[in-house]
Amino acid sequence: MVVSNGRSSGFPNASDISDKCGVTLSFAEVKAIPAPDCLLLKNTPRNRPIVIVDDGTDVAVELIKKLNDRAVALTFNSRRNKICDRSITLRGNDENSLTAALKDIENKYGTVGGFIYMDSSNTQPGWSLLAAKHVKNSLHQNINNGRCFFLGITRMDGQLGFTGKTITPSPTLSESVLNTAERGSIFGLVKTLGLEWPDVYCRAVDLALNIRSDSDAATYLYNEIYDSDRCLREVGYDDRGQRWTTCPSGLRSEKGVR
């Protein structure tokens, strides 16, 4: 049995609770994985645009270049319109602005075939969930010999927050932890979408903040869009380009021995 060490707050920890209930306990950990095997899709129609929520970085610019004429930039800054031949400026970060922009995109360029959410200071908490809500119907209109997808991107440590080096600088520690948790919430959303949208390819990606090459970072994202593995839900890329994902550690036995 695992018991408190006397230096804790006095409240039972997860191990204490699992022992008392007689259940096993497992914790998530990260493991290195190889680069994805990319599909060569036969159909990538221009009238099924890939919408990219512009986070204001050059990574977005490089990714738009790789997506070529299917890309549509959804930007918060009208001065960023030049990053893409096809772009729409959001009037704000509220739901009405989002729905108006998506309607404009579909009227001008066609039914959304892919949606790439890039986390930024312009998107309020829950914005990615609102986006998923409003692109759901479009992404469920299949592309024959192609792929509809939802990609969520955040910038932490490249190992999905497991290194503990992802605290967002804020005036107080509580605000720092909260801000970091909000950035990591995209993983929960994408895993939920993967269960609820079995016909849509869903993937969350954590790019390390200190990846030196914006072009390399964009390549990582592009390759994730076309990964042949539909079971994987979340990956990260550290500053060396190593790819990571999460997995459960070994189950702890009743005696606390793995």
PDB file of C-alpha atoms in Angstrom:
ATOM      1  CA  MET A   1       0.000   0.000   0.000  1.00  0.00           C
ATOM      2  CA  VAL A   2       1.187   3.528  -0.787  1.00  0.00           C
ATOM      3  CA  VAL A   3       0.608   6.027   2.021  1.00  0.00           C
ATOM      4  CA  SER A   4       1.225   9.731   2.499  1.00  0.00           C
ATOM      5  CA  ASN A   5       4.775  10.554   3.567  1.00  0.00           C
ATOM      6  CA  GLY A   6       3.796  13.042   6.232  1.00  0.00           C
ATOM      7  CA  ARG A   7       5.112  15.991   4.244  1.00  0.00           C
ATOM      8  CA  SER A   8       1.964  16.442   2.156  1.00  0.00           C
ATOM      9  CA  SER A   9      -1.008  18.668   2.807  1.00  0.00           C
ATOM     10  CA  GLY A  10      -2.673  15.883   4.779  1.00  0.00           C
ATOM     11  CA  PHE A  11      -5.174  15.140   2.010  1.00  0.00           C
ATOM     12  CA  PRO A  12      -5.057  11.690   0.358  1.00  0.00           C
ATOM     13  CA  ASN A  13      -3.252  11.527  -2.946  1.00  0.00           C
ATOM     14  CA  ALA A  14      -4.250   9.475  -5.974  1.00  0.00           C
ATOM     15  CA  SER A  15      -2.247   6.463  -4.840  1.00  0.00           C
ATOM     16  CA  ASP A  16      -3.889   6.487  -1.395  1.00  0.00           C
ATOM     17  CA  ILE A  17      -7.323   6.568  -2.967  1.00  0.00           C
ATOM     18  CA  SER A  18      -6.589   3.757  -5.432  1.00  0.00           C
ATOM     19  CA  ASP A  19      -5.251   1.545  -2.638  1.00  0.00           C
ATOM     20  CA  LYS A  20      -8.326   2.081  -0.497  1.00  0.00           C
ATOM     21  CA  CYS A  21     -10.627   1.296  -3.430  1.00  0.00           C
ATOM     22  CA  GLY A  22      -8.616  -1.739  -4.492  1.00  0.00           C
ATOM     23  CA  VAL A  23      -8.064  -0.530  -8.033  1.00  0.00           C
ATOM     24  CA  THR A  24      -4.936  -0.321 -10.114  1.00  0.00           C
ATOM     25  CA  LEU A  25      -3.431   3.033 -11.015  1.00  0.00           C
ATOM     26  CA  SER A  26      -1.584   4.214 -14.090  1.00  0.00           C
ATOM     27  CA  PHE A  27      -0.020   7.541 -15.029  1.00  0.00           C
ATOM     28  CA  ALA A  28       0.554   8.961 -18.489  1.00  0.00           C
ATOM     29  CA  GLU A  29       4.100   9.444 -19.754  1.00  0.00           C
ATOM     30  CA  VAL A  30       5.695  10.440 -23.046  1.00  0.00           C
ATOM     31  CA  LYS A  31       7.615   8.280 -25.472  1.00  0.00           C
ATOM     32  CA  ALA A  32       9.610   9.100 -28.581  1.00  0.00           C
ATOM     33  CA  ILE A  33       8.084   7.911 -31.854  1.00  0.00           C
ATOM     34  CA  PRO A  34       9.276   7.975 -35.465  1.00  0.00           C
ATOM     35  CA  ALA A  35       8.269  10.536 -38.068  1.00  0.00           C
ATOM     36  CA  PRO A  36       4.869   9.907 -39.667  1.00  0.00           C
ATOM     37  CA  ASP A  37       4.305   7.917 -42.831  1.00  0.00           C
ATOM     38  CA  CYS A  38       2.443  10.330 -45.070  1.00  0.00           C
ATOM     39  CA  LEU A  39      -0.428   9.415 -47.365  1.00  0.00           C
ATOM     40  CA  LEU A  40      -0.446  10.506 -50.980  1.00  0.00           C
ATOM     41  CA  LEU A  41      -4.094  11.479 -51.310  1.00  0.00           C
ATOM     42  CA  LYS A  42      -5.547  11.428 -54.800  1.00  0.00           C
ATOM     43  CA  ASN A  43      -8.007  14.230 -54.211  1.00  0.00           C
ATOM     44  CA  THR A  44      -7.162  17.602 -52.618  1.00  0.00           C
ATOM     45  CA  PRO A  45      -9.770  19.866 -54.249  1.00  0.00           C
ATOM     46  CA  ARG A  46      -9.334  23.624 -54.185  1.00  0.00           C
ATOM     47  CA  ASN A  47     -13.072  24.085 -53.540  1.00  0.00           C
ATOM     48  CA  ARG A  48     -12.689  22.267 -50.187  1.00  0.00           C
ATOM     49  CA  PRO A  49     -10.482  24.914 -48.527  1.00  0.00           C
ATOM     50  CA  ILE A  50      -8.221  24.361 -45.546  1.00  0.00           C
ATOM     51  CA  VAL A  51      -8.852  27.156 -43.044  1.00  0.00           C
ATOM     52  CA  ILE A  52      -5.858  28.226 -40.953  1.00  0.00           C
ATOM     53  CA  VAL A  53      -6.429  30.334 -37.851  1.00  0.00           C
ATOM     54  CA  ASP A  54      -3.452  32.676 -38.153  1.00  0.00           C
ATOM     55  CA  ASP A  55      -1.512  32.985 -34.891  1.00  0.00           C
ATOM     56  CA  GLY A  56       0.589  35.870 -36.213  1.00  0.00           C
ATOM     57  CA  THR A  57       3.805  33.846 -36.573  1.00  0.00           C
ATOM     58  CA  ASP A  58       5.948  32.891 -39.542  1.00  0.00           C
ATOM     59  CA  VAL A  59       5.061  29.245 -38.893  1.00  0.00           C
ATOM     60  CA  ALA A  60       1.569  30.056 -40.169  1.00  0.00           C
ATOM     61  CA  VAL A  61       3.083  31.746 -43.221  1.00  0.00           C
ATOM     62  CA  GLU A  62       5.249  28.718 -44.020  1.00  0.00           C
ATOM     63  CA  LEU A  63       2.366  26.291 -43.529  1.00  0.00           C
ATOM     64  CA  ILE A  64       0.172  28.306 -45.886  1.00  0.00           C
ATOM     65  CA  LYS A  65       2.899  28.046 -48.531  1.00  0.00           C
ATOM     66  CA  LYS A  66       2.952  24.264 -48.189  1.00  0.00           C
ATOM     67  CA  LEU A  67      -0.828  23.983 -48.468  1.00  0.00           C
ATOM     68  CA  ASN A  68      -0.701  26.061 -51.626  1.00  0.00           C
ATOM     69  CA  ASP A  69      -4.003  27.014 -53.265  1.00  0.00           C
ATOM     70  CA  ARG A  70      -6.200  25.160 -50.762  1.00  0.00           C
ATOM     71  CA  ALA A  71      -5.235  27.489 -47.903  1.00  0.00           C
ATOM     72  CA  VAL A  72      -7.513  30.195 -46.551  1.00  0.00           C
ATOM     73  CA  ALA A  73      -6.107  32.378 -43.773  1.00  0.00           C
ATOM     74  CA  LEU A  74      -8.454  33.383 -40.970  1.00  0.00           C
ATOM     75  CA  THR A  75      -6.668  36.344 -39.421  1.00  0.00           C
ATOM     76  CA  PHE A  76      -7.289  38.811 -36.600  1.00  0.00           C
ATOM     77  CA  ASN A  77      -5.131  41.477 -38.226  1.00  0.00           C
ATOM     78  CA  SER A  78      -6.064  42.955 -41.592  1.00  0.00           C
ATOM     79  CA  ARG A  79      -2.388  43.747 -42.204  1.00  0.00           C
ATOM     80  CA  ARG A  80      -1.752  39.982 -42.287  1.00  0.00           C
ATOM     81  CA  ASN A  81      -4.041  39.506 -45.281  1.00  0.00           C
ATOM     82  CA  LYS A  82      -1.033  39.546 -47.590  1.00  0.00           C
ATOM     83  CA  ILE A  83       0.246  36.235 -46.161  1.00  0.00           C
ATOM     84  CA  CYS A  84      -2.297  34.398 -48.300  1.00  0.00           C
ATOM     85  CA  ASP A  85      -4.056  34.996 -51.616  1.00  0.00           C
ATOM     86  CA  ARG A  86      -7.270  33.875 -49.961  1.00  0.00           C
ATOM     87  CA  SER A  87      -7.875  35.383 -46.537  1.00  0.00           C
ATOM     88  CA  ILE A  88     -10.661  36.595 -44.274  1.00  0.00           C
ATOM     89  CA  THR A  89     -10.243  39.068 -41.410  1.00  0.00           C
ATOM     90  CA  LEU A  90     -12.156  38.357 -38.203  1.00  0.00           C
ATOM     91  CA  ARG A  91     -14.022  41.315 -36.716  1.00  0.00           C
ATOM     92  CA  GLY A  92     -13.329  40.074 -33.172  1.00  0.00           C
ATOM     93  CA  ASN A  93     -12.769  36.923 -31.146  1.00  0.00           C
ATOM     94  CA  ASP A  94     -16.418  36.271 -30.255  1.00  0.00           C
ATOM     95  CA  GLU A  95     -18.704  33.590 -31.681  1.00  0.00           C
ATOM     96  CA  ASN A  96     -20.617  35.944 -33.962  1.00  0.00           C
ATOM     97  CA  SER A  97     -17.397  37.083 -35.625  1.00  0.00           C
ATOM     98  CA  LEU A  98     -16.317  33.483 -36.084  1.00  0.00           C
ATOM     99  CA  THR A  99     -19.584  32.347 -37.659  1.00  0.00           C
ATOM    100  CA  ALA A 100     -19.650  35.362 -39.976  1.00  0.00           C
ATOM    101  CA  ALA A 101     -16.102  34.655 -41.136  1.00  0.00           C
ATOM    102  CA  LEU A 102     -16.796  30.958 -41.747  1.00  0.00           C
ATOM    103  CA  LYS A 103     -19.920  31.820 -43.730  1.00  0.00           C
ATOM    104  CA  ASP A 104     -17.881  34.263 -45.820  1.00  0.00           C
ATOM    105  CA  ILE A 105     -15.255  31.579 -46.473  1.00  0.00           C
ATOM    106  CA  GLU A 106     -17.821  29.019 -47.621  1.00  0.00           C
ATOM    107  CA  ASN A 107     -19.582  31.551 -49.872  1.00  0.00           C
ATOM    108  CA  LYS A 108     -16.313  32.571 -51.541  1.00  0.00           C
ATOM    109  CA  TYR A 109     -14.196  29.414 -51.555  1.00  0.00           C
ATOM    110  CA  GLY A 110     -16.381  26.363 -50.879  1.00  0.00           C
ATOM    111  CA  THR A 111     -17.217  23.956 -48.082  1.00  0.00           C
ATOM    112  CA  VAL A 112     -14.462  23.750 -45.467  1.00  0.00           C
ATOM    113  CA  GLY A 113     -12.439  20.556 -45.903  1.00  0.00           C
ATOM    114  CA  GLY A 114      -9.853  21.098 -43.195  1.00  0.00           C
ATOM    115  CA  PHE A 115      -9.539  23.341 -40.155  1.00  0.00           C
ATOM    116  CA  ILE A 116      -6.254  24.227 -38.466  1.00  0.00           C
ATOM    117  CA  TYR A 117      -6.556  25.959 -35.115  1.00  0.00           C
ATOM    118  CA  MET A 118      -3.333  27.712 -34.071  1.00  0.00           C
ATOM    119  CA  ASP A 119      -3.482  28.878 -30.471  1.00  0.00           C
ATOM    120  CA  SER A 120      -2.646  32.555 -29.940  1.00  0.00           C
ATOM    121  CA  SER A 121      -3.267  35.497 -27.627  1.00  0.00           C
ATOM    122  CA  ASN A 122      -6.122  36.538 -29.915  1.00  0.00           C
ATOM    123  CA  THR A 123      -8.199  33.443 -29.207  1.00  0.00           C
ATOM    124  CA  GLN A 124     -10.064  33.439 -25.922  1.00  0.00           C
ATOM    125  CA  PRO A 125     -10.527  30.238 -23.847  1.00  0.00           C
ATOM    126  CA  GLY A 126     -13.049  27.952 -25.508  1.00  0.00           C
ATOM    127  CA  TRP A 127     -12.571  29.495 -28.950  1.00  0.00           C
ATOM    128  CA  SER A 128     -11.307  26.204 -30.406  1.00  0.00           C
ATOM    129  CA  LEU A 129     -14.443  24.458 -29.134  1.00  0.00           C
ATOM    130  CA  LEU A 130     -16.631  27.077 -30.811  1.00  0.00           C
ATOM    131  CA  ALA A 131     -14.686  26.603 -34.029  1.00  0.00           C
ATOM    132  CA  ALA A 132     -15.182  22.828 -33.880  1.00  0.00           C
ATOM    133  CA  LYS A 133     -18.897  23.353 -33.310  1.00  0.00           C
ATOM    134  CA  HIS A 134     -19.275  25.509 -36.413  1.00  0.00           C
ATOM    135  CA  VAL A 135     -17.121  23.451 -38.832  1.00  0.00           C
ATOM    136  CA  LYS A 136     -18.588  20.088 -37.795  1.00  0.00           C
ATOM    137  CA  ASN A 137     -21.163  19.839 -40.586  1.00  0.00           C
ATOM    138  CA  SER A 138     -18.704  20.920 -43.267  1.00  0.00           C
ATOM    139  CA  LEU A 139     -16.017  18.463 -42.168  1.00  0.00           C
ATOM    140  CA  HIS A 140     -18.552  15.640 -42.278  1.00  0.00           C
ATOM    141  CA  GLN A 141     -19.066  16.153 -46.009  1.00  0.00           C
ATOM    142  CA  ASN A 142     -16.550  13.587 -47.192  1.00  0.00           C
ATOM    143  CA  ILE A 143     -13.959  14.178 -49.889  1.00  0.00           C
ATOM    144  CA  ASN A 144     -13.773  11.135 -52.161  1.00  0.00           C
ATOM    145  CA  ASN A 145     -10.196   9.796 -52.136  1.00  0.00           C
ATOM    146  CA  GLY A 146      -9.304  12.675 -49.828  1.00  0.00           C
ATOM    147  CA  ARG A 147      -9.397  13.621 -46.156  1.00  0.00           C
ATOM    148  CA  CYS A 148     -11.363  16.031 -43.988  1.00  0.00           C
ATOM    149  CA  PHE A 149      -9.526  16.968 -40.823  1.00  0.00           C
ATOM    150  CA  PHE A 150      -9.347  19.087 -37.668  1.00  0.00           C
ATOM    151  CA  LEU A 151      -5.855  19.999 -36.454  1.00  0.00           C
ATOM    152  CA  GLY A 152      -5.223  21.766 -33.138  1.00  0.00           C
ATOM    153  CA  ILE A 153      -1.832  23.378 -32.502  1.00  0.00           C
ATOM    154  CA  THR A 154      -0.293  24.801 -29.360  1.00  0.00           C
ATOM    155  CA  ARG A 155       3.215  25.959 -28.455  1.00  0.00           C
ATOM    156  CA  MET A 156       4.622  24.477 -25.248  1.00  0.00           C
ATOM    157  CA  ASP A 157       7.651  22.256 -24.734  1.00  0.00           C
ATOM    158  CA  GLY A 158       7.186  19.861 -27.646  1.00  0.00           C
ATOM    159  CA  GLN A 159       6.506  17.034 -25.193  1.00  0.00           C
ATOM    160  CA  LEU A 160       2.869  17.870 -24.438  1.00  0.00           C
ATOM    161  CA  GLY A 161       3.762  19.716 -21.256  1.00  0.00           C
ATOM    162  CA  PHE A 162       5.469  16.771 -19.538  1.00  0.00           C
ATOM    163  CA  THR A 163       8.835  18.452 -18.994  1.00  0.00           C
ATOM    164  CA  GLY A 164       7.341  20.996 -16.598  1.00  0.00           C
ATOM    165  CA  LYS A 165       8.935  23.853 -18.538  1.00  0.00           C
ATOM    166  CA  THR A 166       5.759  25.235 -20.028  1.00  0.00           C
ATOM    167  CA  ILE A 167       4.555  27.699 -17.418  1.00  0.00           C
ATOM    168  CA  THR A 168       3.339  30.862 -19.130  1.00  0.00           C
ATOM    169  CA  PRO A 169       4.841  34.008 -17.538  1.00  0.00           C
ATOM    170  CA  SER A 170       2.120  35.901 -15.631  1.00  0.00           C
ATOM    171  CA  PRO A 171       1.911  38.273 -12.645  1.00  0.00           C
ATOM    172  CA  THR A 172       0.996  35.416 -10.297  1.00  0.00           C
ATOM    173  CA  LEU A 173       1.757  31.695 -10.184  1.00  0.00           C
ATOM    174  CA  SER A 174      -1.940  30.803 -10.263  1.00  0.00           C
ATOM    175  CA  GLU A 175      -2.431  32.817 -13.451  1.00  0.00           C
ATOM    176  CA  SER A 176       0.640  31.170 -14.978  1.00  0.00           C
ATOM    177  CA  VAL A 177      -0.650  27.684 -14.261  1.00  0.00           C
ATOM    178  CA  LEU A 178      -4.121  28.575 -15.526  1.00  0.00           C
ATOM    179  CA  ASN A 179      -2.795  30.050 -18.765  1.00  0.00           C
ATOM    180  CA  THR A 180      -0.682  26.979 -19.386  1.00  0.00           C
ATOM    181  CA  ALA A 181      -3.626  24.668 -18.680  1.00  0.00           C
ATOM    182  CA  GLU A 182      -5.721  26.602 -21.184  1.00  0.00           C
ATOM    183  CA  ARG A 183      -3.071  26.137 -23.841  1.00  0.00           C
ATOM    184  CA  GLY A 184      -2.981  22.406 -23.165  1.00  0.00           C
ATOM    185  CA  SER A 185      -6.758  22.031 -23.328  1.00  0.00           C
ATOM    186  CA  ILE A 186      -6.560  21.502 -27.091  1.00  0.00           C
ATOM    187  CA  PHE A 187      -5.421  17.920 -26.451  1.00  0.00           C
ATOM    188  CA  GLY A 188      -8.598  17.100 -24.547  1.00  0.00           C
ATOM    189  CA  LEU A 189     -10.752  18.691 -27.226  1.00  0.00           C
ATOM    190  CA  VAL A 190      -9.107  16.798 -30.079  1.00  0.00           C
ATOM    191  CA  LYS A 191      -9.300  13.458 -28.269  1.00  0.00           C
ATOM    192  CA  THR A 192     -13.006  14.073 -27.668  1.00  0.00           C
ATOM    193  CA  LEU A 193     -13.563  15.024 -31.303  1.00  0.00           C
ATOM    194  CA  GLY A 194     -11.741  11.874 -32.367  1.00  0.00           C
ATOM    195  CA  LEU A 195     -14.324   9.813 -30.474  1.00  0.00           C
ATOM    196  CA  GLU A 196     -17.357  11.822 -31.578  1.00  0.00           C
ATOM    197  CA  TRP A 197     -16.241  12.350 -35.193  1.00  0.00           C
ATOM    198  CA  PRO A 198     -14.994   8.924 -36.358  1.00  0.00           C
ATOM    199  CA  ASP A 199     -15.153   9.980 -40.016  1.00  0.00           C
ATOM    200  CA  VAL A 200     -12.969  13.073 -39.499  1.00  0.00           C
ATOM    201  CA  TYR A 201      -9.208  12.897 -38.994  1.00  0.00           C
ATOM    202  CA  CYS A 202      -8.363  14.691 -35.720  1.00  0.00           C
ATOM    203  CA  ARG A 203      -4.893  15.480 -34.396  1.00  0.00           C
ATOM    204  CA  ALA A 204      -3.382  17.815 -31.764  1.00  0.00           C
ATOM    205  CA  VAL A 205       0.229  18.979 -32.089  1.00  0.00           C
ATOM    206  CA  ASP A 206       2.522  20.644 -29.567  1.00  0.00           C
ATOM    207  CA  LEU A 207       5.414  22.540 -31.163  1.00  0.00           C
ATOM    208  CA  ALA A 208       8.260  23.524 -28.878  1.00  0.00           C
ATOM    209  CA  LEU A 209       8.597  27.289 -28.645  1.00  0.00           C
ATOM    210  CA  ASN A 210      12.326  27.122 -29.372  1.00  0.00           C
ATOM    211  CA  ILE A 211      12.178  25.275 -32.694  1.00  0.00           C
ATOM    212  CA  ARG A 212      14.631  27.383 -34.664  1.00  0.00           C
ATOM    213  CA  SER A 213      13.304  26.924 -38.190  1.00  0.00           C
ATOM    214  CA  ASP A 214       9.779  28.105 -38.979  1.00  0.00           C
ATOM    215  CA  SER A 215       9.923  26.096 -42.180  1.00  0.00           C
ATOM    216  CA  ASP A 216      10.766  22.923 -40.244  1.00  0.00           C
ATOM    217  CA  ALA A 217       7.908  23.567 -37.812  1.00  0.00           C
ATOM    218  CA  ALA A 218       5.503  23.994 -40.738  1.00  0.00           C
ATOM    219  CA  THR A 219       6.777  20.770 -42.284  1.00  0.00           C
ATOM    220  CA  TYR A 220       6.061  18.892 -39.062  1.00  0.00           C
ATOM    221  CA  LEU A 221       2.483  20.195 -39.137  1.00  0.00           C
ATOM    222  CA  TYR A 222       2.009  19.428 -42.820  1.00  0.00           C
ATOM    223  CA  ASN A 223       3.192  15.855 -42.297  1.00  0.00           C
ATOM    224  CA  GLU A 224       0.793  15.408 -39.371  1.00  0.00           C
ATOM    225  CA  ILE A 225      -2.143  16.405 -41.595  1.00  0.00           C
ATOM    226  CA  TYR A 226      -1.369  13.510 -43.929  1.00  0.00           C
ATOM    227  CA  ASP A 227      -0.207  10.917 -41.395  1.00  0.00           C
ATOM    228  CA  SER A 228      -1.420   7.416 -42.284  1.00  0.00           C
ATOM    229  CA  ASP A 229      -2.021   6.558 -38.607  1.00  0.00           C
ATOM    230  CA  ARG A 230      -5.619   7.489 -37.727  1.00  0.00           C
ATOM    231  CA  CYS A 231      -5.405   6.141 -34.159  1.00  0.00           C
ATOM    232  CA  LEU A 232      -2.840   8.629 -32.860  1.00  0.00           C
ATOM    233  CA  ARG A 233      -4.466  11.723 -31.352  1.00  0.00           C
ATOM    234  CA  GLU A 234      -1.669  13.865 -29.895  1.00  0.00           C
ATOM    235  CA  VAL A 235       1.978  14.426 -30.764  1.00  0.00           C
ATOM    236  CA  GLY A 236       4.729  16.892 -29.973  1.00  0.00           C
ATOM    237  CA  TYR A 237       7.959  18.054 -31.585  1.00  0.00           C
ATOM    238  CA  ASP A 238      10.843  19.241 -29.428  1.00  0.00           C
ATOM    239  CA  ASP A 239      13.536  21.708 -30.496  1.00  0.00           C
ATOM    240  CA  ARG A 240      15.547  18.878 -32.095  1.00  0.00           C
ATOM    241  CA  GLY A 241      12.600  17.715 -34.185  1.00  0.00           C
ATOM    242  CA  GLN A 242      12.074  14.565 -32.154  1.00  0.00           C
ATOM    243  CA  ARG A 243       8.453  13.436 -32.256  1.00  0.00           C
ATOM    244  CA  TRP A 244       6.653  12.443 -29.035  1.00  0.00           C
ATOM    245  CA  THR A 245       3.311  11.120 -27.907  1.00  0.00           C
ATOM    246  CA  THR A 246       1.703   9.971 -24.665  1.00  0.00           C
ATOM    247  CA  CYS A 247       1.262   6.441 -23.403  1.00  0.00           C
ATOM    248  CA  PRO A 248       0.225   4.843 -20.096  1.00  0.00           C
ATOM    249  CA  SER A 249       2.962   3.678 -17.759  1.00  0.00           C
ATOM    250  CA  GLY A 250       2.818   0.184 -16.306  1.00  0.00           C
ATOM    251  CA  LEU A 251      -0.058  -0.476 -13.949  1.00  0.00           C
ATOM    252  CA  ARG A 252       0.909  -0.294 -10.277  1.00  0.00           C
ATOM    253  CA  SER A 253       0.288  -3.506  -8.379  1.00  0.00           C
ATOM    254  CA  GLU A 254      -1.537  -3.663  -5.044  1.00  0.00           C
ATOM    255  CA  LYS A 255       1.816  -3.589  -3.271  1.00  0.00           C
ATOM    256  CA  GLY A 256       2.948  -0.558  -5.185  1.00  0.00           C
ATOM    257  CA  VAL A 257       5.384  -2.571  -7.356  1.00  0.00           C
ATOM    258  CA  ARG A 258       5.274  -2.219 -11.134  1.00  0.00           C
TER     259      ARG A 258
END
